[in-house]
mmCIF file of C-alpha atoms in Angstrom:
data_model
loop_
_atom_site.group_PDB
_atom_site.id
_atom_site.type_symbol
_atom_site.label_atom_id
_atom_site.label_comp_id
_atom_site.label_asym_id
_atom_site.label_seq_id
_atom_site.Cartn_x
_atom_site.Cartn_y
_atom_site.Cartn_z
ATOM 1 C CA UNK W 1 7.489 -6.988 -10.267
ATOM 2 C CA UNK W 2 10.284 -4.143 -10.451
ATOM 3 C CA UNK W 3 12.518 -6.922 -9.136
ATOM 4 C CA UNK W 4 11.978 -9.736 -11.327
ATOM 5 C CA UNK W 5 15.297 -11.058 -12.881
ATOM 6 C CA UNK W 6 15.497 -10.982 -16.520
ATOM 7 C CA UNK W 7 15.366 -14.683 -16.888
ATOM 8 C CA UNK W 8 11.492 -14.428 -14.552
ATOM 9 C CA UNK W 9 10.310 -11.451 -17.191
ATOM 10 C CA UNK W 10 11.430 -14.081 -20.100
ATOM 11 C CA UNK W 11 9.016 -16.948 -18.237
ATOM 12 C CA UNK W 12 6.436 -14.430 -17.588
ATOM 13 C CA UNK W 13 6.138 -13.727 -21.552
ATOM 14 C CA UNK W 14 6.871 -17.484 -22.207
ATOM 15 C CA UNK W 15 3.699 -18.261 -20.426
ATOM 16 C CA UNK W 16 1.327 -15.419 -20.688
ATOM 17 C CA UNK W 17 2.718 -13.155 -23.558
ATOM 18 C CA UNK W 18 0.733 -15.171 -26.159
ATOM 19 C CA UNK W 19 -3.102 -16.646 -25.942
ATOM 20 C CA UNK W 20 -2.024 -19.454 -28.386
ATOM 21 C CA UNK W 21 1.134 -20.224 -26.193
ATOM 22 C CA UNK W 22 -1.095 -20.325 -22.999
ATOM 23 C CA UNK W 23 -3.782 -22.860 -25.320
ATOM 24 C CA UNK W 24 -1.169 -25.061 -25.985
ATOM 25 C CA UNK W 25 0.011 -25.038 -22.085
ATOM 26 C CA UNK W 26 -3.506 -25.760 -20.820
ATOM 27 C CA UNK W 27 -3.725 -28.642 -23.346
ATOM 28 C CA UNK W 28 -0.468 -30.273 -22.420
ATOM 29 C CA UNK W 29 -1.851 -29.820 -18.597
ATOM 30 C CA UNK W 30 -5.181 -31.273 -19.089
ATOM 31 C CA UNK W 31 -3.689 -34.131 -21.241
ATOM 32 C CA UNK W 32 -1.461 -35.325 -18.236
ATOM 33 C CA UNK W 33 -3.281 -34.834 -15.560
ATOM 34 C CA UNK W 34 -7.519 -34.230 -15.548
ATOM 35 C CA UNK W 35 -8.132 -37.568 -15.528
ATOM 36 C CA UNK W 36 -6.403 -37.842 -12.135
ATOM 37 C CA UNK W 37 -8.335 -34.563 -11.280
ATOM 38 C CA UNK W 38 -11.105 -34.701 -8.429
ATOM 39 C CA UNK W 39 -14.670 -34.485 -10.015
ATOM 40 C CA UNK W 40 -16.087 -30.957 -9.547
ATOM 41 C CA UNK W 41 -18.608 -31.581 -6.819
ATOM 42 C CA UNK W 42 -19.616 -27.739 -7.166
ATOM 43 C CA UNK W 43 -19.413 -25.876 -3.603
ATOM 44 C CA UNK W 44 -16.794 -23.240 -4.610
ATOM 45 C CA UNK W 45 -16.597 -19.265 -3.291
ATOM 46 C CA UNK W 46 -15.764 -16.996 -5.631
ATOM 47 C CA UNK W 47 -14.888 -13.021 -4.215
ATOM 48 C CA UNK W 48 -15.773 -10.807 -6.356
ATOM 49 C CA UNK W 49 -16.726 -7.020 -6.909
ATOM 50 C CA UNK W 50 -14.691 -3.584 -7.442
ATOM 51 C CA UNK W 51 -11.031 -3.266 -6.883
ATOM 52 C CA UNK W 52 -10.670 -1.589 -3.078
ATOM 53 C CA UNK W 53 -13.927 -3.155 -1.640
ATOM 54 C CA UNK W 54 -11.637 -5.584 0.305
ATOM 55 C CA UNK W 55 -12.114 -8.826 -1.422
ATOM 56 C CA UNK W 56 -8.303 -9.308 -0.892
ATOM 57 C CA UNK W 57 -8.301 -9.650 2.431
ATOM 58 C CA UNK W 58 -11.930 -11.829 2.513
ATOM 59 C CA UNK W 59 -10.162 -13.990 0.103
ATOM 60 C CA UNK W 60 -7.531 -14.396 2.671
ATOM 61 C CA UNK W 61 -9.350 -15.011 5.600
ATOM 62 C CA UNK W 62 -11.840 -18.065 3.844
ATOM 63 C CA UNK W 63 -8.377 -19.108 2.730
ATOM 64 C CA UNK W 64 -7.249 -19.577 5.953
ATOM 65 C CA UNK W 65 -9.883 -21.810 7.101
ATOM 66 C CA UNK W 66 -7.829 -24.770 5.323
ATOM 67 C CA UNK W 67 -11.402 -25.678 3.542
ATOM 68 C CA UNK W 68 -9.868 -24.445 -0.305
ATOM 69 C CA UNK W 69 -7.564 -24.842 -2.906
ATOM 70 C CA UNK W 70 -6.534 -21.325 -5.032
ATOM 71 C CA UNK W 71 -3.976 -20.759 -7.261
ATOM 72 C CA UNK W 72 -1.391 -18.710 -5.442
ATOM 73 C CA UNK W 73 2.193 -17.010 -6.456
ATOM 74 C CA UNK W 74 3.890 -20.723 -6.504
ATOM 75 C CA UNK W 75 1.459 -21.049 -9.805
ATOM 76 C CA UNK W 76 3.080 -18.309 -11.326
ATOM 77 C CA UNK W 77 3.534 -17.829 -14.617
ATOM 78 C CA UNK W 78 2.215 -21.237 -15.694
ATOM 79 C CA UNK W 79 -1.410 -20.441 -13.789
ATOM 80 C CA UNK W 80 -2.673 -22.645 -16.899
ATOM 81 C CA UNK W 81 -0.878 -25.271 -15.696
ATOM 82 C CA UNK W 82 -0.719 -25.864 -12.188
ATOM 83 C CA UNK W 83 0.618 -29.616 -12.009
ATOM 84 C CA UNK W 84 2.957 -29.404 -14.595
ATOM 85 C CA UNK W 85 5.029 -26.461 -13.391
ATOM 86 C CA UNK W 86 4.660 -27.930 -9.849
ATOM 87 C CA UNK W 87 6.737 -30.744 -11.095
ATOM 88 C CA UNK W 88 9.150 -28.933 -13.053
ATOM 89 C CA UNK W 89 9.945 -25.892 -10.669
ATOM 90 C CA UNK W 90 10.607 -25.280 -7.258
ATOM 91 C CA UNK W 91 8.458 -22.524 -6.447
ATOM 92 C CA UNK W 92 6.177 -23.303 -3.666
ATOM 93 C CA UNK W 93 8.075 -25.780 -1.644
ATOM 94 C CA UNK W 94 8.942 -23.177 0.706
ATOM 95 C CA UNK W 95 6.842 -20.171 1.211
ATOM 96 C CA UNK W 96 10.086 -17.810 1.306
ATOM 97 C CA UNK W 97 9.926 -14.485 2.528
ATOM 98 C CA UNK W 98 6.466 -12.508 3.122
ATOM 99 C CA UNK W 99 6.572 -9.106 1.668
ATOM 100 C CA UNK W 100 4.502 -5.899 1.252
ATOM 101 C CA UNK W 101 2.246 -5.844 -2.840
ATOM 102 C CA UNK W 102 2.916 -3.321 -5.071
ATOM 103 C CA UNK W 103 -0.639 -1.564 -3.773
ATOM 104 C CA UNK W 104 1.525 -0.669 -0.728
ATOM 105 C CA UNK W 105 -2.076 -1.208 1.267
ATOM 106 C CA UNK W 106 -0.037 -3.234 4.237
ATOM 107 C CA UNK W 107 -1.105 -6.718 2.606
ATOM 108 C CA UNK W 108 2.161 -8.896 2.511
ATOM 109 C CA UNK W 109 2.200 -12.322 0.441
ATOM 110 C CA UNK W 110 4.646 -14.883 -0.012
ATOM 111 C CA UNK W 111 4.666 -17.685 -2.845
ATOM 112 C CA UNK W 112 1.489 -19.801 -0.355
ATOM 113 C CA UNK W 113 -0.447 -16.527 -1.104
ATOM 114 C CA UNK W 114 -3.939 -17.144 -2.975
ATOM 115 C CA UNK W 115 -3.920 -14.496 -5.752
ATOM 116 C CA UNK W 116 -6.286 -12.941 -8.997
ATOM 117 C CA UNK W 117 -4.908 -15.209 -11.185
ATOM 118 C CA UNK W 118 -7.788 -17.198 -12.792
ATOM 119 C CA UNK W 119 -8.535 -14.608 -15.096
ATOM 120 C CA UNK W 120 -5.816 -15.701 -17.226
ATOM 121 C CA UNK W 121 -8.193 -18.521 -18.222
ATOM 122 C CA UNK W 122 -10.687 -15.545 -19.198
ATOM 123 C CA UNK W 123 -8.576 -13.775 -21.496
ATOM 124 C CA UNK W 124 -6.813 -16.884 -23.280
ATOM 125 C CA UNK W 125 -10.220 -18.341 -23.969
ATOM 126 C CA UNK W 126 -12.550 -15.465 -24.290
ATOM 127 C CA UNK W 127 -10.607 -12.507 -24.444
ATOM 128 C CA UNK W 128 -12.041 -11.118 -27.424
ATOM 129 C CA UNK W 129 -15.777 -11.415 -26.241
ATOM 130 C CA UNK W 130 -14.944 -8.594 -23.405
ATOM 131 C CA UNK W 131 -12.263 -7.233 -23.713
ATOM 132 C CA UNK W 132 -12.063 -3.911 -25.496
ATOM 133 C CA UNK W 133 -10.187 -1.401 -26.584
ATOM 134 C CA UNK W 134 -11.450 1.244 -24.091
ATOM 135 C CA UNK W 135 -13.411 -0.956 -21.562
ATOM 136 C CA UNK W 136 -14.203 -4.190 -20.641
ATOM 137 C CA UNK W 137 -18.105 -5.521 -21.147
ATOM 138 C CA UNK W 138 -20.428 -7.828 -19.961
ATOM 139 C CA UNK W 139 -19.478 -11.688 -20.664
ATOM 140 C CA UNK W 140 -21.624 -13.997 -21.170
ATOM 141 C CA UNK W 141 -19.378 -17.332 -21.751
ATOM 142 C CA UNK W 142 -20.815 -20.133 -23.374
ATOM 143 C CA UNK W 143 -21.096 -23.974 -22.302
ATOM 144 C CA UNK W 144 -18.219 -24.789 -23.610
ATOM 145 C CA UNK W 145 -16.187 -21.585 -21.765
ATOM 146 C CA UNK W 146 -17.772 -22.797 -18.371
ATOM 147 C CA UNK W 147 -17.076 -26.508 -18.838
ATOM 148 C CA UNK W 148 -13.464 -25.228 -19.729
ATOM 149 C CA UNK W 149 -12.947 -23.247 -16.541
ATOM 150 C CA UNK W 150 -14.196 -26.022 -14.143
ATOM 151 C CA UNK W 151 -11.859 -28.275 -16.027
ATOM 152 C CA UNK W 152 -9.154 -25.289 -14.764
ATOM 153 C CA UNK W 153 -10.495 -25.820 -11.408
ATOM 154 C CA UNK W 154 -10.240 -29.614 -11.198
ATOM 155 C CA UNK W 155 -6.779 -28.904 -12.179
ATOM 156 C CA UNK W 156 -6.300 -26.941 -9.641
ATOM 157 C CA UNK W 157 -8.073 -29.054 -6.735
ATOM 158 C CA UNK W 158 -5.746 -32.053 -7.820
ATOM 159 C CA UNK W 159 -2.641 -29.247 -7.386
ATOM 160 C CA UNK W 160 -3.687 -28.315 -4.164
ATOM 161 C CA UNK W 161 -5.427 -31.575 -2.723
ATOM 162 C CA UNK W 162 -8.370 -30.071 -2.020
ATOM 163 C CA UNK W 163 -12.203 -30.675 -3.018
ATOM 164 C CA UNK W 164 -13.466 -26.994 -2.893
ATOM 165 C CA UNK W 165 -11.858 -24.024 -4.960
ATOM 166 C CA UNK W 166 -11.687 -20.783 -4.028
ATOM 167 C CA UNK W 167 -11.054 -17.846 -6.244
ATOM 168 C CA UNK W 168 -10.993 -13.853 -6.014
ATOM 169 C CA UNK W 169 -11.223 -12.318 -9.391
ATOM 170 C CA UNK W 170 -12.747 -8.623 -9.752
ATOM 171 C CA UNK W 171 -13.704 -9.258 -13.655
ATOM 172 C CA UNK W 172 -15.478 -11.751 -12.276
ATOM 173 C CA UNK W 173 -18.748 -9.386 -11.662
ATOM 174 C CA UNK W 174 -18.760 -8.820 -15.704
ATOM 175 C CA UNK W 175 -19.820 -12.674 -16.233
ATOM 176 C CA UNK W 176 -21.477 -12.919 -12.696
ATOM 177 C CA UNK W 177 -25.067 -13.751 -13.956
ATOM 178 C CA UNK W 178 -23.932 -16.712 -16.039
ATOM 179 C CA UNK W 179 -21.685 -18.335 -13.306
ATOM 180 C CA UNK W 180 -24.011 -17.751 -10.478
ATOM 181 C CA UNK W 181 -26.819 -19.866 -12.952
ATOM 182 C CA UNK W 182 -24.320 -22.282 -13.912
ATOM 183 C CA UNK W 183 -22.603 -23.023 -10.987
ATOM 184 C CA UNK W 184 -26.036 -23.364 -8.364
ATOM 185 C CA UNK W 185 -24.033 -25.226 -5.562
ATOM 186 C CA UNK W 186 -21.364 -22.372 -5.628
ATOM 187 C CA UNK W 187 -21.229 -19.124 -3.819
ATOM 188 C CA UNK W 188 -20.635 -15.274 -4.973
ATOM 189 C CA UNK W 189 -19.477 -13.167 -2.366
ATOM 190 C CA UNK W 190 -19.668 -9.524 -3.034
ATOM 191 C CA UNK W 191 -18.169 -7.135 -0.798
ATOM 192 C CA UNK W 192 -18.631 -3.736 -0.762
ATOM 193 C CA UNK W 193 -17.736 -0.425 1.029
ATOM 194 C CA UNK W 194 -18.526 2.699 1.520
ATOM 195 C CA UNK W 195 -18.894 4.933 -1.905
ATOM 196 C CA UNK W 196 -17.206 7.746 -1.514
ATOM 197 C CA UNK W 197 -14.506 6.118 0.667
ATOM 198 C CA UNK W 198 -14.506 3.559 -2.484
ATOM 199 C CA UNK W 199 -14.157 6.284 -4.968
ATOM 200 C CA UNK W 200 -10.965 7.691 -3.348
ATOM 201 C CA UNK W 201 -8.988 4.465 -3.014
ATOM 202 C CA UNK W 202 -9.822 3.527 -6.831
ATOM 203 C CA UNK W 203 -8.210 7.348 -7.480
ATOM 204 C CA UNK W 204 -5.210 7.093 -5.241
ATOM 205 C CA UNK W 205 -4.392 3.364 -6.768
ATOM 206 C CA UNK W 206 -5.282 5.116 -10.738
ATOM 207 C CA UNK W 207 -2.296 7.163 -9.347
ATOM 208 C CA UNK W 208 -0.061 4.927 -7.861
ATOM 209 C CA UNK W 209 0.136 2.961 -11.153
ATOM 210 C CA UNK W 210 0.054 5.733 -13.707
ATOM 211 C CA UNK W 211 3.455 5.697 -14.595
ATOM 212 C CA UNK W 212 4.093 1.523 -14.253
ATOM 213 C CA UNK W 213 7.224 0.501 -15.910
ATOM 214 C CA UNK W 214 6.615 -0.948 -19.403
ATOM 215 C CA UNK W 215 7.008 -5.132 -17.761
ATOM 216 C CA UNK W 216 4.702 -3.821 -14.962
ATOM 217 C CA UNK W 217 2.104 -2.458 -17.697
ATOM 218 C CA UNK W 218 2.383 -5.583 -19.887
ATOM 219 C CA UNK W 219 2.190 -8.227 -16.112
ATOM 220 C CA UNK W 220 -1.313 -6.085 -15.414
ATOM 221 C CA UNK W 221 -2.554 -6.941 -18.881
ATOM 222 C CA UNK W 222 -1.563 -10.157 -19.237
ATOM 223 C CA UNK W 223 -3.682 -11.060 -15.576
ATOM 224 C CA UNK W 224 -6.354 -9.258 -17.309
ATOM 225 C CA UNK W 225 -6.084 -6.494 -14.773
ATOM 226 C CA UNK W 226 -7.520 -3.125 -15.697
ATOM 227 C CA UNK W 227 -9.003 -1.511 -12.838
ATOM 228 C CA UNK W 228 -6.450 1.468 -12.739
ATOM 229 C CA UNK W 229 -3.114 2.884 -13.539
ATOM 230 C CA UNK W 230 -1.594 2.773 -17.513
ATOM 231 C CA UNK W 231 -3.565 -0.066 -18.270
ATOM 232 C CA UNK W 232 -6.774 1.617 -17.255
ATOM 233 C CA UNK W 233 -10.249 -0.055 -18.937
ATOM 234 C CA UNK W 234 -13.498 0.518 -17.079
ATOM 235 C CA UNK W 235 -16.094 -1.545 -16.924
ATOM 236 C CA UNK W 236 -19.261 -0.814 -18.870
ATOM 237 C CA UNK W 237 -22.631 -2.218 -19.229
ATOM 238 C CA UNK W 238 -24.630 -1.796 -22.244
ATOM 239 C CA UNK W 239 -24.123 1.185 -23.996
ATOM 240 C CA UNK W 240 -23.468 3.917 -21.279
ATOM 241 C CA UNK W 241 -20.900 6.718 -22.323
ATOM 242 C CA UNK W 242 -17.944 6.821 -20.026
ATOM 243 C CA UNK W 243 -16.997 10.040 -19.586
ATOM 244 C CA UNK W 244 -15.134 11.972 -16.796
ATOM 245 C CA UNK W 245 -11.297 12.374 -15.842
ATOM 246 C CA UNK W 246 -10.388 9.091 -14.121
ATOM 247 C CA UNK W 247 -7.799 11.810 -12.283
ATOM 248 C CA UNK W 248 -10.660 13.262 -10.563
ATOM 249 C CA UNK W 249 -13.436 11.156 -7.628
ATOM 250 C CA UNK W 250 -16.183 12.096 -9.598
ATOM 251 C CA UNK W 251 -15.032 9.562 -12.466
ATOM 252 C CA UNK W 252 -14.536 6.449 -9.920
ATOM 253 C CA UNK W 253 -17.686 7.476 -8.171
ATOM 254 C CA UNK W 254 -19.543 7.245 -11.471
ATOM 255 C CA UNK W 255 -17.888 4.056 -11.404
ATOM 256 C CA UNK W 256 -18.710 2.981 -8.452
ATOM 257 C CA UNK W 257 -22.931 3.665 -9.720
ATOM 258 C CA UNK W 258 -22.857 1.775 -12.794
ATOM 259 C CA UNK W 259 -21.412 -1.593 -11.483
ATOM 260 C CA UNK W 260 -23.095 -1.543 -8.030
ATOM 261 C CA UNK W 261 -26.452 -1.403 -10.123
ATOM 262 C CA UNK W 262 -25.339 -4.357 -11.849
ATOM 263 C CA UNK W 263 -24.447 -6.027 -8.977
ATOM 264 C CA UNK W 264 -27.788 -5.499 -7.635
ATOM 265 C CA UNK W 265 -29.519 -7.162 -10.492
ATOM 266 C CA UNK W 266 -26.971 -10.075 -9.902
ATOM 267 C CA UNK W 267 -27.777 -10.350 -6.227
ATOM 268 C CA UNK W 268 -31.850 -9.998 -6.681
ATOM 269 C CA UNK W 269 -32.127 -12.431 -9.346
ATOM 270 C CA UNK W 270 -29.790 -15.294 -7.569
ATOM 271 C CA UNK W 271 -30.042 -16.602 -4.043
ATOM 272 C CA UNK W 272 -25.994 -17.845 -4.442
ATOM 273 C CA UNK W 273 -24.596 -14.138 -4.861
ATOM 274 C CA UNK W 274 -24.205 -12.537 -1.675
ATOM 275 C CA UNK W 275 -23.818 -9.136 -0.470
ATOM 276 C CA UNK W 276 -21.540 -8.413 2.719
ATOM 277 C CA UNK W 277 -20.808 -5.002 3.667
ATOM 278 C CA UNK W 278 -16.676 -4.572 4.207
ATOM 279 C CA UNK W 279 -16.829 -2.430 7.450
ATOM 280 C CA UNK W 280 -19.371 -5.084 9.192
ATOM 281 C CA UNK W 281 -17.263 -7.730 8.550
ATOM 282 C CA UNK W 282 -14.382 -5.791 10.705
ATOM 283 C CA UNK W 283 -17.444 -4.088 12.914
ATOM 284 C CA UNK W 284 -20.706 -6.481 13.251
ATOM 285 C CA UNK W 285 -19.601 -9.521 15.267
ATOM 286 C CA UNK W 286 -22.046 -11.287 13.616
ATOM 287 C CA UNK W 287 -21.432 -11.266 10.427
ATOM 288 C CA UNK W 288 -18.634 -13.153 10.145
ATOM 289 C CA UNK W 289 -19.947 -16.234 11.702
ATOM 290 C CA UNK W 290 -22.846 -16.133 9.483
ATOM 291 C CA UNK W 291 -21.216 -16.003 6.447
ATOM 292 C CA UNK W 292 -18.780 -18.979 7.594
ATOM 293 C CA UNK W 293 -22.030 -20.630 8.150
ATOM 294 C CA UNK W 294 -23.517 -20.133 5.043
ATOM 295 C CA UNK W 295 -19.853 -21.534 3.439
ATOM 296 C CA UNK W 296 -19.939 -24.299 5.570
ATOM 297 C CA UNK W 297 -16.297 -23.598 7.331
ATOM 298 C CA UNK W 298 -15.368 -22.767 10.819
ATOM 299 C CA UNK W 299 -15.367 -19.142 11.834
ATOM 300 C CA UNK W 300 -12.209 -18.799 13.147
ATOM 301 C CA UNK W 301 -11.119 -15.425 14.851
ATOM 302 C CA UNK W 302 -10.525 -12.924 12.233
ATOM 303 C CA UNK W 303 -6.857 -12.389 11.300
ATOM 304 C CA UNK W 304 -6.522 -9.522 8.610
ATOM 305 C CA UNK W 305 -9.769 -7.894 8.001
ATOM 306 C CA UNK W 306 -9.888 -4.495 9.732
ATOM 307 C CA UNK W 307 -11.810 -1.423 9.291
ATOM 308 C CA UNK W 308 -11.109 -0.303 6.279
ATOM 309 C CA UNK W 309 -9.951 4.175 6.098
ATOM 310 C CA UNK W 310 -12.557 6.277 5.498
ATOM 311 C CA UNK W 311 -11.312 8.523 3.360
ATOM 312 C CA UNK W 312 -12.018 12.249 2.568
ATOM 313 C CA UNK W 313 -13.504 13.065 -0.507
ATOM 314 C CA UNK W 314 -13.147 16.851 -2.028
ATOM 315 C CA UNK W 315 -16.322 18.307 -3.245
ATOM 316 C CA UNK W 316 -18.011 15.411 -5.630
ATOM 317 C CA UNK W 317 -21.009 16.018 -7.761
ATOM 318 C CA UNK W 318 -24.302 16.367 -5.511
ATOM 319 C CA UNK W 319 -25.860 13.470 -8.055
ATOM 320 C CA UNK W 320 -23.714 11.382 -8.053
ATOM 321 C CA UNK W 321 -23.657 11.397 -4.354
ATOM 322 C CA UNK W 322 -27.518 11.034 -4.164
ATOM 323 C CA UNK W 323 -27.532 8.078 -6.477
ATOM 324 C CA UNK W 324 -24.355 6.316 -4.801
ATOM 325 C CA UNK W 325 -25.828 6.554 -1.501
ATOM 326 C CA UNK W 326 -29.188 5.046 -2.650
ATOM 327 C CA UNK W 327 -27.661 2.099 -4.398
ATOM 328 C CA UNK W 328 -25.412 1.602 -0.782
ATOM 329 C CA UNK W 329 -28.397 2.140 1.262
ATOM 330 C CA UNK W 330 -30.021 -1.041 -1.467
ATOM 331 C CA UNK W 331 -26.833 -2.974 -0.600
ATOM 332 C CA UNK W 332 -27.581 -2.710 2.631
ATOM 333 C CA UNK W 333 -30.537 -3.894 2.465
ATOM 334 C CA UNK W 334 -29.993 -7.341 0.377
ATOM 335 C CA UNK W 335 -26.836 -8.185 2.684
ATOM 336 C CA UNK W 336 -29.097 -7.737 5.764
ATOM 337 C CA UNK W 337 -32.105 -9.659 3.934
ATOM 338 C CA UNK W 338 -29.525 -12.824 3.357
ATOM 339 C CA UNK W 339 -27.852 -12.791 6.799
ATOM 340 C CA UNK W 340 -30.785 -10.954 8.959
#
């Protein structure tokens, strides 16, 4: 982002600076090309939980399989309109050069990358339903929301070629219920890691984007990206109080409790939302080919997932430790009562 040319920042607040604008985009799209779009014959993975649980990199890896289309970098900023700024840009033809994301976590993309960028169809269309001031809430979208976004991924299969879409998208957990129910023949793959080791990546990234540049601030927003940094909203369900300094562990611990319980919920009340642990996946040789199996691709030999750091936490509350290892001992539990 710090070295987008001033003519990218002017496309990138073109496209996404205005929910009206990005209407009027998805309408042009959908008027020239979903009738050529593939029907939506369901069968989809969506990656979703907390920021730092390694859904990148799971994204990746399905990715690679060949099975999926996913909006990647090539989509930006039109991500409402895949086919249309296909044909009127050259971004994609070539995958150019690979290099390191601003999380400085090792990942490297190039314009082929799949990327969080679905969310955009969130916030143009239902923005105001969770997204608040201080925190971002439970969404439950309506019909005509859900019709909408598989109309996005039609657009999206006809982009790519594919017949199966594939999507990371962290906010995704706030409107997980709903999907998972609508969306039967689809799949909801939650990883998730180890709390405490959790808590301190979600503080060091709160850090690393504190003091984002005022385009870098406004890119994070407009993705509907919140998790950390300047742009900071938690996520909140019902009507807990948030309190705590998100510059101290014990805040993204607290975190950490409050949407793992409602992730629970999620996974215990639908068979399609799955549970896989992030350090099994690079430790269990299992795992892996079981959850291929249960997506129905080939499980190919793992190319970026890895252990993820464990990383040392200073003194945190004795509660919230308690509770956080419960709810990860739970976890455990579900993931191993879906894959044995």
């Amino acid at each position: 982002m710090a070295d987008y040319s001033a003519l990218e920042k002017l496309l990138h607040h073109l496209a996404l600076g205005s929910a009206m604008r990005g209407e009027m985009i998805h309408d042009i799209e959908k008027g020239m090309f979903l009738k050529a779009a593939p029907p939506d014959e369901g069968r989809h993975v969506f990656v979703c939980g907390l920021a730092r649980a390694g859904t990148t990199i799971l994204m990746r890896e399905i990715h690679g399989s060949g099975a999926f289309g996913s909006l990647t970098y090539a989509d930006m900023p039109f991500v409402l309109a895949p086919n249309l700024w296909k044909k009127v840009s050259a971004r994609g033809a070539q995958a150019g050069e690979k290099k390191e994301r601003a999380h400085g976590d090792g990942i490297a993309v190039d314009q082929h990358s799949p990327e969080a960028l679905d969310e955009v169809y969130w916030r143009v269309f239902a923005g105001k339903d969770y997204i608040r001031k201080d925190r971002l809430t439970p969404h439950k979208p309506d019909r005509e929301q859900i019709a909408g976004y598989c109309d996005l991924i039609r657009l999206v299969l006809l982009r790519t070629g594919k017949t199966r879409y594939l999507s990371k998208n962290n906010n995704m957990i706030l409107r997980l219920p709903a999907l998972a129910k609508a969306m039967p023949d689809s799949t909801f793959i939650v990883p998730v890691r180890d709390p405490a080791s959790h808590a301190m990546s979600l503080l060091a990234q709160h850090r690393r984007f504190a003091d984002a540049d005022a385009f870098t601030q406004k890119y994070m927003q407009w993705l509907g990206h919140h998790e950390f940094g300047a742009t900071h909203r938690p996520f909140a369900w019902g009507s807990e109080e948030i309190s705590g300094d998100p510059a101290t562990p014990d805040y993204w611990l607290a975190r950490w409790i409050s949407a793992h319980r409602a992730l629970i919920e999620a996974a215990r009340a639908h068979d399609n939302v799955l549970i896989v642990p992030s350090d099994g996946l690079a430790g269990d040789p299992a795992l892996w080919p079981a959850l291929a199996a249960r997506l129905g691709i080939a499980a190919k030999p793992l190319q970026e997932i890895r252990a993820m750091p464990e990383r040392a936490a200073p003194q945190i509350e004795p509660d919230l430790t308690k509770k956080a290892a419960a709810l990860f001992a739970e976890l455990g539990d579900l993931s191993r009562m879906a894959f044995g």
